[in-house]
Amino acid sequence: MRHFGTGREIDVRITAALVSHPRHADRPLHLILLHDDLSHRKRAEELEVLNSAILHSSLDPIITVNQEGVITEFNPAAERTFGRMRSEVVGEKSEEILFSEGPDEGAKDRVERHLSVGQGSLLGRRTEITAVRANGEQFPAEMAMSISRSCSRINGCVTCA
């Protein structure tokens, strides 16, 4: 379909239905055509493919954590670095499996605190921490945190616009 004003092509899904009056069910009164603009879905799918490509090809570990501190993404570089499979860490609290016990114990609380309030000294800069691999080996690591706001409404979202 083409946009009337701009002439731009639009991907649409068209649903057609015949509507008749209950007393005259044998003859349709109206043909209803409903169209749904699918272009926003196509853009969302393209962004998802691009994000996935970046995530999986990165040489650096990328770990995504939600506002509760639960791991939602763990890329292949993170699997190699931490010696853990994505399937075993997604859904787990990051502080319980990625940080060591000991001098950096405060880092666990700081991460959750910064995530919950969306501000703090860990956001927007690199900081050194002690992390732990699956085999218990501790190693120095750099961590950078940023807050990302995602929205399921691709069009018309004030935050995403």
mmCIF file of C-alpha atoms in Angstrom:
data_model
loop_
_atom_site.group_PDB
_atom_site.id
_atom_site.type_symbol
_atom_site.label_atom_id
_atom_site.label_comp_id
_atom_site.label_asym_id
_atom_site.label_seq_id
_atom_site.Cartn_x
_atom_site.Cartn_y
_atom_site.Cartn_z
ATOM 1 C CA MET A 1 0.000 0.000 0.000
ATOM 2 C CA ARG A 2 1.163 3.587 -0.532
ATOM 3 C CA HIS A 3 0.754 6.445 1.916
ATOM 4 C CA PHE A 4 -1.729 8.921 0.445
ATOM 5 C CA GLY A 5 0.236 12.060 1.337
ATOM 6 C CA THR A 6 3.846 10.977 0.802
ATOM 7 C CA GLY A 7 3.545 8.114 -1.687
ATOM 8 C CA ARG A 8 5.806 6.047 0.578
ATOM 9 C CA GLU A 9 5.219 2.300 0.468
ATOM 10 C CA ILE A 10 3.739 0.850 3.640
ATOM 11 C CA ASP A 11 3.643 -2.817 4.622
ATOM 12 C CA VAL A 12 0.104 -3.609 5.728
ATOM 13 C CA ARG A 13 -2.020 -6.558 6.715
ATOM 14 C CA ILE A 14 -5.554 -6.343 5.348
ATOM 15 C CA THR A 15 -8.462 -8.157 6.957
ATOM 16 C CA ALA A 16 -11.767 -8.255 5.064
ATOM 17 C CA ALA A 17 -15.172 -9.134 6.475
ATOM 18 C CA LEU A 18 -18.721 -9.128 5.140
ATOM 19 C CA VAL A 19 -21.266 -7.677 7.528
ATOM 20 C CA SER A 20 -24.962 -8.368 7.192
ATOM 21 C CA HIS A 21 -28.071 -7.402 9.088
ATOM 22 C CA PRO A 22 -29.406 -10.178 11.368
ATOM 23 C CA ARG A 23 -32.788 -10.133 9.577
ATOM 24 C CA HIS A 24 -31.140 -10.320 6.144
ATOM 25 C CA ALA A 25 -28.282 -12.760 6.828
ATOM 26 C CA ASP A 26 -28.470 -14.078 3.282
ATOM 27 C CA ARG A 27 -27.261 -10.808 1.743
ATOM 28 C CA PRO A 28 -24.265 -8.760 2.940
ATOM 29 C CA LEU A 29 -24.813 -5.084 3.637
ATOM 30 C CA HIS A 30 -21.181 -3.955 3.953
ATOM 31 C CA LEU A 31 -17.680 -5.025 3.188
ATOM 32 C CA ILE A 32 -15.292 -3.980 5.947
ATOM 33 C CA LEU A 33 -11.566 -3.716 5.214
ATOM 34 C CA LEU A 34 -9.232 -3.276 8.156
ATOM 35 C CA HIS A 35 -5.564 -2.548 7.551
ATOM 36 C CA ASP A 36 -2.747 -2.732 10.067
ATOM 37 C CA ASP A 37 0.503 -0.849 9.402
ATOM 38 C CA LEU A 38 3.294 -3.436 9.767
ATOM 39 C CA SER A 39 6.229 -1.076 9.091
ATOM 40 C CA HIS A 40 6.898 -0.554 12.836
ATOM 41 C CA ARG A 41 7.132 -4.329 13.283
ATOM 42 C CA LYS A 42 9.599 -4.589 10.409
ATOM 43 C CA ARG A 43 11.788 -1.847 11.947
ATOM 44 C CA ALA A 44 11.665 -3.590 15.333
ATOM 45 C CA GLU A 45 12.719 -6.893 13.740
ATOM 46 C CA GLU A 46 15.608 -5.191 11.903
ATOM 47 C CA LEU A 47 16.806 -3.598 15.164
ATOM 48 C CA GLU A 48 16.578 -6.951 16.934
ATOM 49 C CA VAL A 49 18.755 -8.585 14.257
ATOM 50 C CA LEU A 50 21.323 -5.770 14.492
ATOM 51 C CA ASN A 51 21.404 -5.890 18.309
ATOM 52 C CA SER A 52 21.832 -9.663 18.238
ATOM 53 C CA ALA A 53 24.705 -9.413 15.742
ATOM 54 C CA ILE A 54 26.498 -6.839 17.911
ATOM 55 C CA LEU A 55 25.923 -8.835 21.087
ATOM 56 C CA HIS A 56 27.158 -12.137 19.656
ATOM 57 C CA SER A 57 30.168 -10.769 17.750
ATOM 58 C CA SER A 58 31.521 -8.583 20.567
ATOM 59 C CA LEU A 59 34.924 -9.581 21.875
ATOM 60 C CA ASP A 60 34.009 -8.067 25.254
ATOM 61 C CA PRO A 61 31.685 -9.741 27.730
ATOM 62 C CA ILE A 62 28.259 -8.126 27.675
ATOM 63 C CA ILE A 63 25.909 -8.968 30.515
ATOM 64 C CA THR A 64 22.467 -7.400 30.634
ATOM 65 C CA VAL A 65 20.769 -7.166 34.002
ATOM 66 C CA ASN A 66 17.211 -6.004 34.668
ATOM 67 C CA GLN A 67 16.101 -3.619 37.422
ATOM 68 C CA GLU A 68 15.988 -6.478 39.943
ATOM 69 C CA GLY A 69 19.607 -7.439 39.255
ATOM 70 C CA VAL A 70 18.608 -10.582 37.346
ATOM 71 C CA ILE A 71 20.697 -11.516 34.295
ATOM 72 C CA THR A 72 18.673 -11.260 31.086
ATOM 73 C CA GLU A 73 21.481 -11.592 28.530
ATOM 74 C CA PHE A 74 24.945 -13.167 28.612
ATOM 75 C CA ASN A 75 26.910 -13.065 25.371
ATOM 76 C CA PRO A 76 29.460 -15.642 24.100
ATOM 77 C CA ALA A 77 32.407 -13.510 25.294
ATOM 78 C CA ALA A 78 30.900 -13.529 28.802
ATOM 79 C CA GLU A 79 30.538 -17.322 28.576
ATOM 80 C CA ARG A 80 34.251 -17.632 27.749
ATOM 81 C CA THR A 81 35.337 -15.150 30.420
ATOM 82 C CA PHE A 82 33.251 -16.510 33.285
ATOM 83 C CA GLY A 83 33.264 -20.177 32.245
ATOM 84 C CA ARG A 84 29.482 -20.329 32.483
ATOM 85 C CA MET A 85 26.879 -21.083 29.846
ATOM 86 C CA ARG A 86 24.222 -18.501 29.060
ATOM 87 C CA SER A 87 21.517 -21.040 29.860
ATOM 88 C CA GLU A 88 22.766 -21.467 33.434
ATOM 89 C CA VAL A 89 23.005 -17.757 34.307
ATOM 90 C CA VAL A 90 20.001 -16.136 32.620
ATOM 91 C CA GLY A 91 17.395 -15.661 35.320
ATOM 92 C CA GLU A 92 19.963 -15.653 38.145
ATOM 93 C CA LYS A 93 21.008 -12.684 40.281
ATOM 94 C CA SER A 94 24.245 -11.234 38.888
ATOM 95 C CA GLU A 95 25.766 -10.471 42.277
ATOM 96 C CA GLU A 96 25.398 -14.074 43.438
ATOM 97 C CA ILE A 97 27.402 -15.644 40.616
ATOM 98 C CA LEU A 98 29.657 -12.981 39.081
ATOM 99 C CA PHE A 99 31.205 -11.271 42.099
ATOM 100 C CA SER A 100 33.610 -12.714 44.603
ATOM 101 C CA GLU A 101 33.180 -12.871 48.331
ATOM 102 C CA GLY A 102 35.653 -10.676 50.121
ATOM 103 C CA PRO A 103 37.007 -7.141 49.717
ATOM 104 C CA ASP A 104 34.598 -6.284 46.914
ATOM 105 C CA GLU A 105 31.567 -7.507 48.871
ATOM 106 C CA GLY A 106 30.290 -3.925 48.791
ATOM 107 C CA ALA A 107 30.164 -4.073 44.993
ATOM 108 C CA LYS A 108 27.254 -6.494 45.218
ATOM 109 C CA ASP A 109 25.149 -4.017 47.152
ATOM 110 C CA ARG A 110 26.257 -1.080 45.022
ATOM 111 C CA VAL A 111 25.183 -2.740 41.775
ATOM 112 C CA GLU A 112 21.693 -3.495 43.062
ATOM 113 C CA ARG A 113 21.392 -0.056 44.654
ATOM 114 C CA HIS A 114 22.415 1.739 41.447
ATOM 115 C CA LEU A 115 20.026 -0.378 39.407
ATOM 116 C CA SER A 116 17.115 0.285 41.746
ATOM 117 C CA VAL A 117 17.518 4.071 41.894
ATOM 118 C CA GLY A 118 18.996 4.564 38.412
ATOM 119 C CA GLN A 119 21.896 6.696 39.589
ATOM 120 C CA GLY A 120 25.203 6.504 41.402
ATOM 121 C CA SER A 121 28.961 6.415 41.061
ATOM 122 C CA LEU A 122 29.035 3.143 39.060
ATOM 123 C CA LEU A 123 26.903 4.505 36.249
ATOM 124 C CA GLY A 124 28.566 5.850 33.118
ATOM 125 C CA ARG A 125 32.145 5.012 34.049
ATOM 126 C CA ARG A 126 34.470 2.042 34.354
ATOM 127 C CA THR A 127 35.342 0.680 37.754
ATOM 128 C CA GLU A 128 37.622 -2.153 38.821
ATOM 129 C CA ILE A 129 36.053 -5.107 40.604
ATOM 130 C CA THR A 130 36.993 -8.634 41.523
ATOM 131 C CA ALA A 131 34.900 -11.127 39.571
ATOM 132 C CA VAL A 132 34.722 -14.893 39.876
ATOM 133 C CA ARG A 133 34.722 -17.645 37.274
ATOM 134 C CA ALA A 134 32.613 -20.801 37.502
ATOM 135 C CA ASN A 135 35.608 -22.710 38.921
ATOM 136 C CA GLY A 136 35.927 -20.203 41.786
ATOM 137 C CA GLU A 137 38.982 -18.429 40.356
ATOM 138 C CA GLN A 138 38.918 -14.733 41.180
ATOM 139 C CA PHE A 139 40.153 -12.249 38.602
ATOM 140 C CA PRO A 140 40.364 -8.466 38.271
ATOM 141 C CA ALA A 141 37.767 -7.068 35.893
ATOM 142 C CA GLU A 142 36.514 -3.730 34.717
ATOM 143 C CA MET A 143 32.807 -3.086 34.912
ATOM 144 C CA ALA A 144 30.811 -0.332 33.265
ATOM 145 C CA MET A 145 27.134 0.167 33.981
ATOM 146 C CA SER A 146 24.584 2.131 32.049
ATOM 147 C CA ILE A 147 20.829 2.365 32.290
ATOM 148 C CA SER A 148 18.854 1.478 29.202
ATOM 149 C CA ARG A 149 15.183 2.129 28.921
ATOM 150 C CA SER A 150 13.353 -0.108 26.509
ATOM 151 C CA CYS A 151 9.867 0.309 25.257
ATOM 152 C CA SER A 152 7.532 -2.082 23.497
ATOM 153 C CA ARG A 153 5.764 0.826 21.819
ATOM 154 C CA ILE A 154 8.090 1.531 18.889
ATOM 155 C CA ASN A 155 6.008 4.359 17.400
ATOM 156 C CA GLY A 156 4.886 7.320 19.416
ATOM 157 C CA CYS A 157 6.884 6.616 22.553
ATOM 158 C CA VAL A 158 8.179 9.803 24.128
ATOM 159 C CA THR A 159 11.153 8.002 25.711
ATOM 160 C CA CYS A 160 12.183 6.273 22.477
ATOM 161 C CA ALA A 161 11.596 9.231 20.147
#
